[in-house]
Short mmCIF file of C-alpha atoms in Angstrom, two decimals:
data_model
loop_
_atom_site.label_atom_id
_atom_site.label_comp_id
_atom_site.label_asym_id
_atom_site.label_seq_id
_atom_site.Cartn_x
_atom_site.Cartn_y
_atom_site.Cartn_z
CA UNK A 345 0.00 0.00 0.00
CA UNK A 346 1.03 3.58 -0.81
CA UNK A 347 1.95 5.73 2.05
CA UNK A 348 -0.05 8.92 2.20
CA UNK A 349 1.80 12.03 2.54
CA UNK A 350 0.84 13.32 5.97
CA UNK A 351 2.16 17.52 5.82
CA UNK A 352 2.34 19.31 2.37
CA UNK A 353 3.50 22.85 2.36
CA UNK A 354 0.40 24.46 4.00
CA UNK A 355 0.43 22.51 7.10
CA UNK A 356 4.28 22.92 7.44
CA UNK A 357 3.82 26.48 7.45
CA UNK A 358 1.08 25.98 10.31
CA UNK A 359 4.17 23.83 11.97
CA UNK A 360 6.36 26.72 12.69
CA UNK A 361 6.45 27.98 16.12
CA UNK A 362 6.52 32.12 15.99
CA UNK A 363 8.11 32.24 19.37
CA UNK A 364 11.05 31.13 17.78
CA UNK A 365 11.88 33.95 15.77
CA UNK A 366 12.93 36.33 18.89
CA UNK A 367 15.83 34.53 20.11
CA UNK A 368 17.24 33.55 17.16
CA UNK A 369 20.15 35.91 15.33
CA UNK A 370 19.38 36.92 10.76
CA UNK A 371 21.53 33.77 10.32
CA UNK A 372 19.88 31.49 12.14
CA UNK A 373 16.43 32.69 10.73
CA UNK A 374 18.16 32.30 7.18
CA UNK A 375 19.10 28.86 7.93
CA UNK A 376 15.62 27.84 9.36
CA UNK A 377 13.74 29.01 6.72
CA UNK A 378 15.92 27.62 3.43
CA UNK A 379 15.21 24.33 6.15
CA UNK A 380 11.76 24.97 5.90
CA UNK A 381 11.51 25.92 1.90
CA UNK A 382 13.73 22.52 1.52
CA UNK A 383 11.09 20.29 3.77
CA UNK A 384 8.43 21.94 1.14
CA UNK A 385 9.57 21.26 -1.86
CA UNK A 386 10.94 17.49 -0.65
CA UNK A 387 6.77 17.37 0.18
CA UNK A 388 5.84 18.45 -3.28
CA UNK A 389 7.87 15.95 -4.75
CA UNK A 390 6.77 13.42 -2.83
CA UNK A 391 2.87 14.01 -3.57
CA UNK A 392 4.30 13.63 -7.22
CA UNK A 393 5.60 10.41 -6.45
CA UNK A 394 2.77 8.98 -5.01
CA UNK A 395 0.28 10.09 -7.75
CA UNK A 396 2.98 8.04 -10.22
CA UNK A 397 2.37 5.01 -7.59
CA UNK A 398 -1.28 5.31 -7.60
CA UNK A 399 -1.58 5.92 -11.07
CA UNK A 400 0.73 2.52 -11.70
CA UNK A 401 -1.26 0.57 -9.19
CA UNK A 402 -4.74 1.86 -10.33
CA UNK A 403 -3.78 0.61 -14.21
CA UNK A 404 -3.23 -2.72 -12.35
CA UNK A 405 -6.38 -2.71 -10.92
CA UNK A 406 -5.93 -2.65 -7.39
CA UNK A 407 -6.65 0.99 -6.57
CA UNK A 408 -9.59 3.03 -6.96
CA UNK A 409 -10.06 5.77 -9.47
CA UNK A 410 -11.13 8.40 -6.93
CA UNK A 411 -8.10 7.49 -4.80
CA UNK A 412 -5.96 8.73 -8.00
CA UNK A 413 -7.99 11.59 -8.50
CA UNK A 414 -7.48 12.94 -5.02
CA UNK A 415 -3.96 12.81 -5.25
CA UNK A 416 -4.01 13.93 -8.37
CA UNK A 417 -5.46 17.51 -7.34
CA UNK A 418 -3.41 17.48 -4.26
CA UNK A 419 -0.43 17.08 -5.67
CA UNK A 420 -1.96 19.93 -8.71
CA UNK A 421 -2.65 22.66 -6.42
CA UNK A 422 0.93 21.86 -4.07
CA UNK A 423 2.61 22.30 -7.33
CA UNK A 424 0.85 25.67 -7.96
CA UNK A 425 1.10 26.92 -4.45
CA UNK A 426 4.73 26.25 -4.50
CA UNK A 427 4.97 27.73 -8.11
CA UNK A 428 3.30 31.06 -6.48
CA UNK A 429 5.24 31.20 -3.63
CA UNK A 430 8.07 31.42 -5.79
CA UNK A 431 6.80 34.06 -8.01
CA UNK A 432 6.13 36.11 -5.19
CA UNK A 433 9.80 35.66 -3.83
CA UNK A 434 11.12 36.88 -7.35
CA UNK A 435 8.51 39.79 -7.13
CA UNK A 436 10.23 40.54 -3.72
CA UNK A 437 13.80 40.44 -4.76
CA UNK A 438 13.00 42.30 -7.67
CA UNK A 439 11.32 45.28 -5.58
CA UNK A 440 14.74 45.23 -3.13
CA UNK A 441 16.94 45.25 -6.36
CA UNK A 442 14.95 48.02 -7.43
CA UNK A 443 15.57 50.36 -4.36
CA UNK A 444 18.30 52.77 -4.25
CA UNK A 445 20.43 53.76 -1.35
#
């Protein structure tokens, strides 16, 4: 049986504790959240993983179509949260880049 996938990049947001931030120094913060952005996008790709599985298991008959379906769209709408999540980080930098000292 396929695993399921139990935190995709909505609920590992929820995850983080914001009383950590405080005590922590830039560098630390930086660290934590390329940590967190990693955890993401290694939960993305495995949602894409398991719709392959599903999809090989359901054309040998021993999964359900709906089952495929669901992890179909879940896996569809991580892939575009993650894809606007990093448009919005390239809007960002662009917008620092942009500001003159």
């Amino acid at each position: 049986m396929i695993q399921q996938i139990v935190m995709n990049p909505v609920q590992a947001l929820r995850t983080v504790e914001q009383g950590q931030a405080a005590d922590k120094t830039p560098a630390e913060l930086t660290q934590s959240f390329g940590k967190y952005l990693n955890k993401a996008l290694e939960s993305v790709d495995a949602q894409e993983k398991n719709v392959h599985a599903l999809t090989d298991q359901f054309m040998l008959g021993q999964v359900d179509v709906t089952k495929v379906m669901i992890a179909s769209e879940q896996a569809q709408l991580s892939l575009q949260l993650t894809s606007q999540v990093r448009n919005k980080v390239i809007e960002a930098y662009q917008e620092i880049m942009r500001i003159q000292l």
